[in-house]
XYZ file of C-alpha atoms in Angstrom:
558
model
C -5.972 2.930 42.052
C -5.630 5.298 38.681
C -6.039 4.240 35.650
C -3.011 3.816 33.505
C -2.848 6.350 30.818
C -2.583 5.214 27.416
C -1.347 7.766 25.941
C 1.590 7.044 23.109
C 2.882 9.163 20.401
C 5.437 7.736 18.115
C 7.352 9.045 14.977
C 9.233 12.430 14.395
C 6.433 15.270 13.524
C 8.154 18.522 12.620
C 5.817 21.410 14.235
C 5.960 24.763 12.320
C 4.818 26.594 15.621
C 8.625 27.201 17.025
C 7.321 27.044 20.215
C 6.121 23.897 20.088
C 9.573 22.728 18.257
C 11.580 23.804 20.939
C 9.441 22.046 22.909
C 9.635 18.929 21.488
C 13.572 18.954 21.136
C 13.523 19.638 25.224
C 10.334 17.431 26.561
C 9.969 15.333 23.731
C 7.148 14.367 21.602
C 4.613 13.287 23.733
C 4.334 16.070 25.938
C 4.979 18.334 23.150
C 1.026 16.792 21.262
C -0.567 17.260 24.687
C 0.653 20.995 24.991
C -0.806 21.724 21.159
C -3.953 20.098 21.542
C -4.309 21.712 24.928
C -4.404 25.239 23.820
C -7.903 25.584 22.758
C -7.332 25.474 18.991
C -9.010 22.336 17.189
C -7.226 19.141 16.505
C -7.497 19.923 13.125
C -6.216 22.975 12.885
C -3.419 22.191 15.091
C -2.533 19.114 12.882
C -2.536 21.150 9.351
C 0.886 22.993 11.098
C 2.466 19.598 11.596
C 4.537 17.385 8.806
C 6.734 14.378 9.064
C 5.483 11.155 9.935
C 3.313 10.548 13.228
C 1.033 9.043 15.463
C -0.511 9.744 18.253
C -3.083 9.346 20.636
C -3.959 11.222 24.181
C -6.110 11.477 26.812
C -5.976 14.594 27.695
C -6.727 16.219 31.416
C -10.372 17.893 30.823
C -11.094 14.564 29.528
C -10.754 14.785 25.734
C -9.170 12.148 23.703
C -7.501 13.333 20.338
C -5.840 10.355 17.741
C -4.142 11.473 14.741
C -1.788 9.809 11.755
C 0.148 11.298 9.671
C -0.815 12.022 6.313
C 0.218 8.522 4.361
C -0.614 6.787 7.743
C 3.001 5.079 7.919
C 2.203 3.755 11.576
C -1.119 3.185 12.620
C -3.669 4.262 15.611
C -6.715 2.156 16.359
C -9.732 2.404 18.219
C -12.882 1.428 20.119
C -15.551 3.260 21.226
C -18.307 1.840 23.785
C -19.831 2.223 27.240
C -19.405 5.712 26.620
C -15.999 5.520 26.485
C -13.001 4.978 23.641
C -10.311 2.999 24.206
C -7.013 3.465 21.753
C -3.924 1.410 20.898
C -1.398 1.328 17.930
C -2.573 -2.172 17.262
C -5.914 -3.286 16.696
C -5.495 -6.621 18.472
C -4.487 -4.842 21.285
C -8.081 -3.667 21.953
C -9.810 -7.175 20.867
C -9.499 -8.940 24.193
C -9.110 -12.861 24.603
C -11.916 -13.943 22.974
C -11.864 -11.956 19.618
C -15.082 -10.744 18.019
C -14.342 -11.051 13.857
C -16.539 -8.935 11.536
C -17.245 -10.792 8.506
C -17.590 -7.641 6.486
C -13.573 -7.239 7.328
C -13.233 -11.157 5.685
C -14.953 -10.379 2.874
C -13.284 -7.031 2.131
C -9.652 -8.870 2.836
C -10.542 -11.052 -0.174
C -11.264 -8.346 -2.510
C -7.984 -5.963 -1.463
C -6.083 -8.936 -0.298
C -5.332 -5.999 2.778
C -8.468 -4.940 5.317
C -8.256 -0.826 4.486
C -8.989 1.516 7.049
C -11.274 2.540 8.415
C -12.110 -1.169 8.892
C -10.386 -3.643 10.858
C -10.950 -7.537 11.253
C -12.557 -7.503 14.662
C -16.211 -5.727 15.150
C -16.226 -2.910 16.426
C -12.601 -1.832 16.094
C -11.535 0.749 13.633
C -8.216 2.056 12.504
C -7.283 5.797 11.764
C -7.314 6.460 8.063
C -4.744 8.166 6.735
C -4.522 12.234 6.934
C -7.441 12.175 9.762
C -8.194 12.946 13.434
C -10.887 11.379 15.675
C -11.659 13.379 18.805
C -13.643 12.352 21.664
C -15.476 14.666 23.999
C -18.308 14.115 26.009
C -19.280 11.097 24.981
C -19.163 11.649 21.259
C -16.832 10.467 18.178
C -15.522 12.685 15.450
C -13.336 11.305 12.834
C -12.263 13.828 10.071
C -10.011 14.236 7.446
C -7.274 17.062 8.468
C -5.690 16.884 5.210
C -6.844 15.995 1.699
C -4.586 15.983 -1.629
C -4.823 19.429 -3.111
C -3.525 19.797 -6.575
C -2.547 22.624 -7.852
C -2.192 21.829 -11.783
C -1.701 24.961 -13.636
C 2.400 24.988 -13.510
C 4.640 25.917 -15.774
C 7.710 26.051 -14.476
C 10.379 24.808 -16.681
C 11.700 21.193 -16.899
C 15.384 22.888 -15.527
C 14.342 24.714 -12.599
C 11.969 21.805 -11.497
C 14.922 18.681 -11.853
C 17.112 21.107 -9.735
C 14.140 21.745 -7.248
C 13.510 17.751 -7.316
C 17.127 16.635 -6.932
C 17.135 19.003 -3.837
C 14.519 17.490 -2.579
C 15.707 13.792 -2.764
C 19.220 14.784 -0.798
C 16.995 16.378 1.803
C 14.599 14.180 2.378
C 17.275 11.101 1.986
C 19.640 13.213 5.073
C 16.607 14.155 7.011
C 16.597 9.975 7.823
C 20.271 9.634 8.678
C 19.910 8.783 12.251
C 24.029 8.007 12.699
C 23.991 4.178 12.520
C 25.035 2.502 9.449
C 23.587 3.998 6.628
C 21.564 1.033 4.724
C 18.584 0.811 2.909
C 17.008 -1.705 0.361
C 17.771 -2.121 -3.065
C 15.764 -3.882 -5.809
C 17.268 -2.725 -8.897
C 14.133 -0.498 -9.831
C 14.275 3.110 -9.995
C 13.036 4.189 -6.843
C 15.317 2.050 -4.589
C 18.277 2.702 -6.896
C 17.529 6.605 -6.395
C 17.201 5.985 -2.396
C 21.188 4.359 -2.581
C 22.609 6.705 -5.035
C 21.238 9.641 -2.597
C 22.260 8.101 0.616
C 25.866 7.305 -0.331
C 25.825 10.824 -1.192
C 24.599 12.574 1.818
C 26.467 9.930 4.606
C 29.719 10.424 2.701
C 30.082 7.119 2.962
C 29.047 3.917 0.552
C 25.633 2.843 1.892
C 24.982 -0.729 2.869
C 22.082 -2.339 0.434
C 20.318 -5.368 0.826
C 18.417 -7.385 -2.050
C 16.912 -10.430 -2.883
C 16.065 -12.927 -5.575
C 14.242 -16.028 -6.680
C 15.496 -18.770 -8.836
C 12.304 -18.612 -10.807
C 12.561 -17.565 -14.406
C 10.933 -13.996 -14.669
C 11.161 -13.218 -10.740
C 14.864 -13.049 -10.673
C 15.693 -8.748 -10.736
C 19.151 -9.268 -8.456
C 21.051 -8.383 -12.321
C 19.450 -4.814 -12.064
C 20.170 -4.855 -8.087
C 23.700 -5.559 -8.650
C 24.068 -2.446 -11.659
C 22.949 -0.207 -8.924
C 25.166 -1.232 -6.799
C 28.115 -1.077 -9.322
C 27.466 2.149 -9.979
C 26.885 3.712 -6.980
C 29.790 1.343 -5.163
C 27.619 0.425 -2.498
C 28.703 -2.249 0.622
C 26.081 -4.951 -1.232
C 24.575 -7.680 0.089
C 22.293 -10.536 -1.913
C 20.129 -13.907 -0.170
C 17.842 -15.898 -2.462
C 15.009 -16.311 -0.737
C 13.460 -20.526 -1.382
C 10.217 -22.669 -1.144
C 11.785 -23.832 2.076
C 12.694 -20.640 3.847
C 8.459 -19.805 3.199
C 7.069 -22.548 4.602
C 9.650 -21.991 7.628
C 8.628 -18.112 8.079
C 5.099 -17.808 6.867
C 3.523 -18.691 10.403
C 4.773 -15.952 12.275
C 5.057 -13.223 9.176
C 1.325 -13.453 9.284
C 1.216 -13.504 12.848
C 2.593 -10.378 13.607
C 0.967 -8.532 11.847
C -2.493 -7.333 13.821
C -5.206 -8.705 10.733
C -4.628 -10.328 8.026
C -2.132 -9.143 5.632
C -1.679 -10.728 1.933
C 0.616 -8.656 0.734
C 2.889 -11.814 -0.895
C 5.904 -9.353 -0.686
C 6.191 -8.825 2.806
C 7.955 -12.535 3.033
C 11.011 -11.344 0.624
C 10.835 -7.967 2.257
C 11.325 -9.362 5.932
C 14.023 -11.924 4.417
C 15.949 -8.637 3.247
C 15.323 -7.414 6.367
C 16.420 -9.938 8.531
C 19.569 -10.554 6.292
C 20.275 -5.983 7.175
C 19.673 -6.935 10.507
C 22.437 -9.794 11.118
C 24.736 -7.298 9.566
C 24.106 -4.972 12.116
C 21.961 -2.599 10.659
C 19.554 -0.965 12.845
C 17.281 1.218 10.897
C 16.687 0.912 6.933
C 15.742 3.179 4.095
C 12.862 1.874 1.315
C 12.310 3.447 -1.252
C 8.190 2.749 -1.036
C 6.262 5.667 -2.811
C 7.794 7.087 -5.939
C 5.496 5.405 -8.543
C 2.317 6.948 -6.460
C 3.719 10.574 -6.160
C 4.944 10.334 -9.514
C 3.259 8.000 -12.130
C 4.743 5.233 -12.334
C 1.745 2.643 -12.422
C 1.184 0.920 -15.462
C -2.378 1.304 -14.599
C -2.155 5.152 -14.871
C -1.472 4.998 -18.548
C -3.809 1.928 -19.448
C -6.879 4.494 -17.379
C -5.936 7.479 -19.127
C -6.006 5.471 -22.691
C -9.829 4.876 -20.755
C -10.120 8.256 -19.998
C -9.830 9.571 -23.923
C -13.144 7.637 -24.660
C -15.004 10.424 -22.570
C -13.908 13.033 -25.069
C -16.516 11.344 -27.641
C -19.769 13.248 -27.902
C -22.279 11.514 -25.479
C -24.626 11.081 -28.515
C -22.472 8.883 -30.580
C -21.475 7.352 -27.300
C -24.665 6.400 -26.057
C -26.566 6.209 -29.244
C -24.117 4.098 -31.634
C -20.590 2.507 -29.876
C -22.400 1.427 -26.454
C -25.013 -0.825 -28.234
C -22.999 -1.747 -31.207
C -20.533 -2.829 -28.354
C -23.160 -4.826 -26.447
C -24.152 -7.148 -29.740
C -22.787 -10.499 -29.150
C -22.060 -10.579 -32.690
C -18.965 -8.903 -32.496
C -17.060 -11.331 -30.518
C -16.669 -12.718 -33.678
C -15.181 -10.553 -35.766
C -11.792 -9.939 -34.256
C -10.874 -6.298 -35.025
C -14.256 -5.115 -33.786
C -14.082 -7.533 -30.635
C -11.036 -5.524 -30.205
C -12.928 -2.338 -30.377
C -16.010 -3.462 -27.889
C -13.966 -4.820 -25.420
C -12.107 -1.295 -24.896
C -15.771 0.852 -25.263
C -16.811 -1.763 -22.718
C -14.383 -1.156 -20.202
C -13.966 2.576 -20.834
C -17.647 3.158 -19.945
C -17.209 1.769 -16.247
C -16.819 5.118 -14.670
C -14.217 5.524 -12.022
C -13.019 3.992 -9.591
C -14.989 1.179 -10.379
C -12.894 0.742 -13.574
C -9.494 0.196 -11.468
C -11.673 -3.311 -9.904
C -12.753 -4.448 -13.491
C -9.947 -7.671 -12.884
C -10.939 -8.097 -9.203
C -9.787 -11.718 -8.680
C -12.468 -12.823 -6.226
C -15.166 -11.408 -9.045
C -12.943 -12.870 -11.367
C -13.248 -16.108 -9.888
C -17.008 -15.814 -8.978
C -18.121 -15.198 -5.557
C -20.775 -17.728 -5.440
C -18.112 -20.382 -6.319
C -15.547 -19.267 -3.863
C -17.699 -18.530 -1.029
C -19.825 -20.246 1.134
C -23.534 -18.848 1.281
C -23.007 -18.176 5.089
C -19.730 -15.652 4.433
C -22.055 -14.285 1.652
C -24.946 -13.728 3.551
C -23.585 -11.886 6.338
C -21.971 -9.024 4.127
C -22.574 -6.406 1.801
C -20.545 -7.413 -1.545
C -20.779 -3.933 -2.313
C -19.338 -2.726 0.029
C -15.404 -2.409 -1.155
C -16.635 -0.382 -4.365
C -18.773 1.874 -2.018
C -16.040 2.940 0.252
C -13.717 3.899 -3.051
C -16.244 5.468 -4.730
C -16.773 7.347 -1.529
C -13.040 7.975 -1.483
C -12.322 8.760 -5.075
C -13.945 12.820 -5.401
C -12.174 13.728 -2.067
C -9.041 15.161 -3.525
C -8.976 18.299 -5.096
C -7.727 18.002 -9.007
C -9.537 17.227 -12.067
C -7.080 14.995 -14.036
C -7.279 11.699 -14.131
C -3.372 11.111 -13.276
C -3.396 13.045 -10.545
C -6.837 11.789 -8.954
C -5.620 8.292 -9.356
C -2.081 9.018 -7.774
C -4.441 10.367 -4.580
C -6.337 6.713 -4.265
C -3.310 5.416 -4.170
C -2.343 6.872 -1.512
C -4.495 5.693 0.643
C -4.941 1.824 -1.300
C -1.745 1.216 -2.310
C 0.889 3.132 0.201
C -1.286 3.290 3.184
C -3.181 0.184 3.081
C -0.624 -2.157 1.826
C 2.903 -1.038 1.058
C 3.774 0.421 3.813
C 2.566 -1.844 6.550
C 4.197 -4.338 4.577
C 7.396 -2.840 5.051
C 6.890 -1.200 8.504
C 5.670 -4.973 9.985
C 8.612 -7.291 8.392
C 10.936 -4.727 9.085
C 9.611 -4.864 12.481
C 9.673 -8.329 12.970
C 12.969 -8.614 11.897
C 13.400 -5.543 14.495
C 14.483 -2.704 11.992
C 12.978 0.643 12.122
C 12.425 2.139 8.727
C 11.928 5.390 6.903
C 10.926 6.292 3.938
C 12.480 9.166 2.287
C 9.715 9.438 -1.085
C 7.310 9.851 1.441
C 8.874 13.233 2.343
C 6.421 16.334 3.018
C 8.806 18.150 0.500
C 8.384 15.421 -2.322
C 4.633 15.280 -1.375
C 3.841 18.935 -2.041
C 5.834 19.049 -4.913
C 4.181 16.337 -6.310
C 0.783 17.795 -5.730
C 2.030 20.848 -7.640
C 3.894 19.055 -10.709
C 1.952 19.464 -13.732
C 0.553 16.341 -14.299
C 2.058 15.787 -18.097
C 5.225 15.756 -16.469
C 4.094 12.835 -15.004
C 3.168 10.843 -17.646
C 4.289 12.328 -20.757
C 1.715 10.931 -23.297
C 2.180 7.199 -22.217
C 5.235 7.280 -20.845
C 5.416 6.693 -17.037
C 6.933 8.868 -13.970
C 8.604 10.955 -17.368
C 9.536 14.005 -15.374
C 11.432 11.442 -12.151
C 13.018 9.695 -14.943
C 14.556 12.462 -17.091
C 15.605 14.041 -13.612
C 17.472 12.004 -12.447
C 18.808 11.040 -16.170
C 22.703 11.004 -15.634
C 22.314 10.201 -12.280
C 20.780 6.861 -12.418
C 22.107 4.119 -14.831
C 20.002 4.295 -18.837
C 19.659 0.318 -17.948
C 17.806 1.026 -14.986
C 15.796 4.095 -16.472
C 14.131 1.873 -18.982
C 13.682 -1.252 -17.102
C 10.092 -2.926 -16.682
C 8.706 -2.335 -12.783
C 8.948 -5.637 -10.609
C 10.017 -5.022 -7.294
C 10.376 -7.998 -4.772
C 7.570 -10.604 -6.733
C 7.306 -13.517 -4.777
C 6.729 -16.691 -6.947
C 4.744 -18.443 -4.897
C 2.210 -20.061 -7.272
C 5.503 -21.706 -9.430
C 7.244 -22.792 -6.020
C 3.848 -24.320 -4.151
C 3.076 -26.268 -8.015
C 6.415 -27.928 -7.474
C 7.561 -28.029 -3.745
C 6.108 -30.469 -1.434
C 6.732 -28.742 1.824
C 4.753 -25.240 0.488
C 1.763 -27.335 -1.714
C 1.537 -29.093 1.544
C 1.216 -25.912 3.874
C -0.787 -24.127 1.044
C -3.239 -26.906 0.904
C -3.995 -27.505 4.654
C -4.427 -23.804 5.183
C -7.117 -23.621 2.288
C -8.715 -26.973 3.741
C -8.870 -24.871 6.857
C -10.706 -21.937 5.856
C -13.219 -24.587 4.099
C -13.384 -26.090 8.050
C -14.493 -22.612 9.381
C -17.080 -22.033 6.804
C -15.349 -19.370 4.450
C -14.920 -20.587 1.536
C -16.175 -23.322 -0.734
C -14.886 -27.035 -0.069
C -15.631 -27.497 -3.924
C -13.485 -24.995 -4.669
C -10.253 -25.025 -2.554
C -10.040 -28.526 -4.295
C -10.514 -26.959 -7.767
C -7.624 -24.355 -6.901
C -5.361 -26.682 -5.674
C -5.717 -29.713 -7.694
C -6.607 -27.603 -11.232
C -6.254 -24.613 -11.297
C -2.907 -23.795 -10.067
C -0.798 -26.548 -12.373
C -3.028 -24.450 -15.425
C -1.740 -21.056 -14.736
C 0.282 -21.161 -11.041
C 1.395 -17.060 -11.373
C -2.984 -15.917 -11.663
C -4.176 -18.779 -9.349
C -0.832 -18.412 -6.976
C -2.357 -15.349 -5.850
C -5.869 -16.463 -4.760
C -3.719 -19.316 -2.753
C -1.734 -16.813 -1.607
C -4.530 -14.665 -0.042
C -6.417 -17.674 1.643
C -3.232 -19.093 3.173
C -2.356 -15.889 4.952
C -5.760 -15.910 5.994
C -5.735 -19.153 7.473
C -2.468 -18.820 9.002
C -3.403 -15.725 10.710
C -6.304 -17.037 12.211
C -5.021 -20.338 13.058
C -2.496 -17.641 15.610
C -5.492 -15.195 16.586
C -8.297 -16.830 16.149
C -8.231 -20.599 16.284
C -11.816 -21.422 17.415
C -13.418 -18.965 14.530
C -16.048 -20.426 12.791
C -18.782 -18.747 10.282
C -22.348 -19.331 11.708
């Protein structure tokens, strides 16, 4: 009997070579990936002629296999290679078989990112695709490459006029190139980048578009006043639920069962409650607006590193000779102004990326007192801050902004915003696209001089001024919030979630992971002293637990 092939290819890639584009509009995709990658030019090469988002993954007749993502990863491709053979999948529990073989390494690296990034995954042995690369499998052997790495080009100087028109362009186009004839909808927070995506699709559907948002009755959470401006002002069809402590503990079982590891992104349950509410209205596929802050500064953090950054400008020798070991005295902790002063040279001498972890909550916390010495002794604790300092010299660009807006790329979009969206939406059975992810946006971010991206200190300046006119003033100078989930307030005061949140931390301390001594200390201390820091940590070892508890119920640490 023949083996099934496996091959799957899913997305919409856009394939400069007309040939191939004409043959994907008559054969379709798949057969379109096995006629390029048949035609004895590399995978690589192949792939650098090919935009839009993508996966993919063949066997091909003289026996090659070829996987590829797209270059934000947006869906994923996973593999396994053994018995001189590789095995593929868009899921990584698809490959793990019945009795699932966990990597600790994969634990340990979930509590430090609160996501598992690629190439990683949580079960031995099984890897996932990182973003922008191909794996290809002949003969026995693996190679896994990058096909594409950020390339900045940071010399411009185009004016501010020409480059808003350009940019404005590009929204509309990227906004119509997901118009797939169904109701045009999309998510709407009330922050720039989703209030951009509704303006634009309005716009382009001639037609009000259908927005979705949510909100918390928790003081600080609540952004639905911003969501509904936006939707004054562009006079979209808008729709609101308030998302409560009861409609978690209903839905966070399966949210962090379906996805294929654990996931602790805490916005993916608001995000699949918007999604779910689009869906009952009978939307079918959804635009978020996921990725404007990373193409175009709008991270907080990019300003507080480049305030960092100016303390390299200092000659080494007063550096290293007089600030560094002034700063290290413990007498000036007590002398307010100069604690002041130490505490930046002290930070500002991490070199990066290391500098971006300085907060790390699990360090934060102490790992010793979180957990147990058998987790502990079957990693490497270094491990997370090898793989970004690995990471961080790949792209090509010397300044800061722009080096940072590459790592988060792959940390923040591919790792953990985007399969946030792309698995709630799923679950709530949306499709989704993302329109700032557009391979016109993306190049024209990587050639955007990068003071047009944060103008002294101020964030995403040249996307703001842009669009100036076009979006609301209220919403140009709002603070960044997005869908925060207040989690740590609600589980301090609702029995149902403290309940849930406690039996899923007693269960991790069951299987060995973390410290009995210290899922009591959370729970029973910490959280009523500061619930929005300590939420998080309960957060991150719920999900765990629940996710297990569906995959992998007889795990236990050795």
């Amino acid at each position: 009997m023949q083996a099934q092939d496996p091959s799957f290819a899913t997305g919409a890639p856009r394939f400069a070579d007309a040939r191939l584009a004409s043959l994907a509009a008559s054969e379709g995709v798949l057969a379109t990936w096995k006629q390029a990658f048949s035609a004895g030019r590399s995978p690589a090469e192949v792939l650098k002629a090919v935009s839009g988002r993508f996966s993919v993954g063949l066997r091909l007749p003289d026996g090659r296999c070829v996987l590829a993502v797209d270059r934000f990863a947006v869906d994923s491709v996973c593999y396994r290679a053994e018995a001189g053979g590789l095995s593929f999948a868009p899921r990584a529990d698809a490959l793990a078989g019945a009795e699932p073989d966990l990597d600790p390494q994969a634990i340990f690296d979930y509590l430090y990112f609160h996501v598992i990034p690629a190439p990683r995954t949580i079960y031995r042995g099984i890897q996932r695709l990182p973003a922008g690369h191909v794996a290809v499998f002949e003969q026995g052997q693996l190679r896994v490459e990058p096909y594409w790495v950020p390339t900045f080009q940071e010399g411009g100087r185009d004016s501010f006029d020409s480059l808003a028109q350009e940019f404005r362009g590009l929204l509309r186009e990227a906004v119509a190139s997901q118009l797939d004839g169904s109701k045009p909808a999309c998510f709407l927070s009330g922050g720039t980048d989703s209030s951009t995506v509704a303006g634009m699709l309005g716009q382009v559907a001639n037609r009000p578009a259908a927005s979705y948002s949510i909100g918390f009755d928790a003081e600080g959470y609540d952004e639905m006043e911003y969501a509904r401006l936006a939707a004054r002002h562009f006079k979209t069809e808008h729709h609101e639920y308030y998302v409560t402590p009861a409609d978690l503990v209903a839905s966070i079982p399966a949210v962090a069962a379906h996805y294929d590891q654990p996931f602790g992104n805490s916005s993916a349950l608001p995000a699949f409650y918007c999604a779910k509410m689009a869906r009952e209205d009978g939307v079918n596929h959804i635009l978020a607006g996921d990725g404007g802050d990373e193409l175009f500064g709008g991270n907080t953090r990019y300003a507080k590193q480049k305030v960092f950054g100016w303390y390299g400008s200092i000659p080494a020798v007063l550096r290293q000779g007089l600030l560094e070991p002034i700063s290290s005295l413990g007498l000036v902790r007590s002398i307010p102004l100069i604690k002041k002063g130490a505490s930046y040279v002290n930070q500002a001498k991490v070199p990066m990326p290391d500098r971006l972890m300085t907060y790390n909550l699990l360090f934060h916390l102490g790992l010793h007192d979180v957990l147990t010495p058998q987790l502990l002794a079957a990693v490497n604790i270094e491990g997370p801050a090898e793989q970004q300092r690995a990471l961080w010299p790949q792209a090509q660009g010397k300044d800061l902004v722009n080096r940072m807006l590459a790592f988060d790329w792959r940390y923040t979009l591919a790792d953990c915003d985007l399969p946030k969206v792309v698995g709630t939406t799923g679950l709530a059975g949306l499709s989704v696209g993302f329109p700032m992810l557009d391979d016109g946006l993306l190049a024209f971010s990587e050639r955007l001089r990068p003071d047009f991206k944060l103008k002294g200190l101020r964030l995403r300046w040249f996307f703001k001024e842009a669009l100036r006119g076009f979006l609301p003033d209220e919403i140009l100078t709002k603070k960044k919030q997005g869908f925060g989930l207040p989690f740590g307030v609600w589980t301090a005061r609702h029995d149902g979630l403290k309940a849930l949140a406690g039996k899923s931390l007693h269960g991790l301390a069951d299987r060995g992971i973390v410290r009995r001594e210290f899922v009591g200390s959370l729970l029973d201390e910490r959280l009523s002293q500061h619930a929005g820091y300590f939420g998080e940590m309960v957060w991150i070892l719920m999900m765990l637990e629940q996710w297990l508890a569906a995959k992998a119920p007889n795990y236990r640490m050795a």
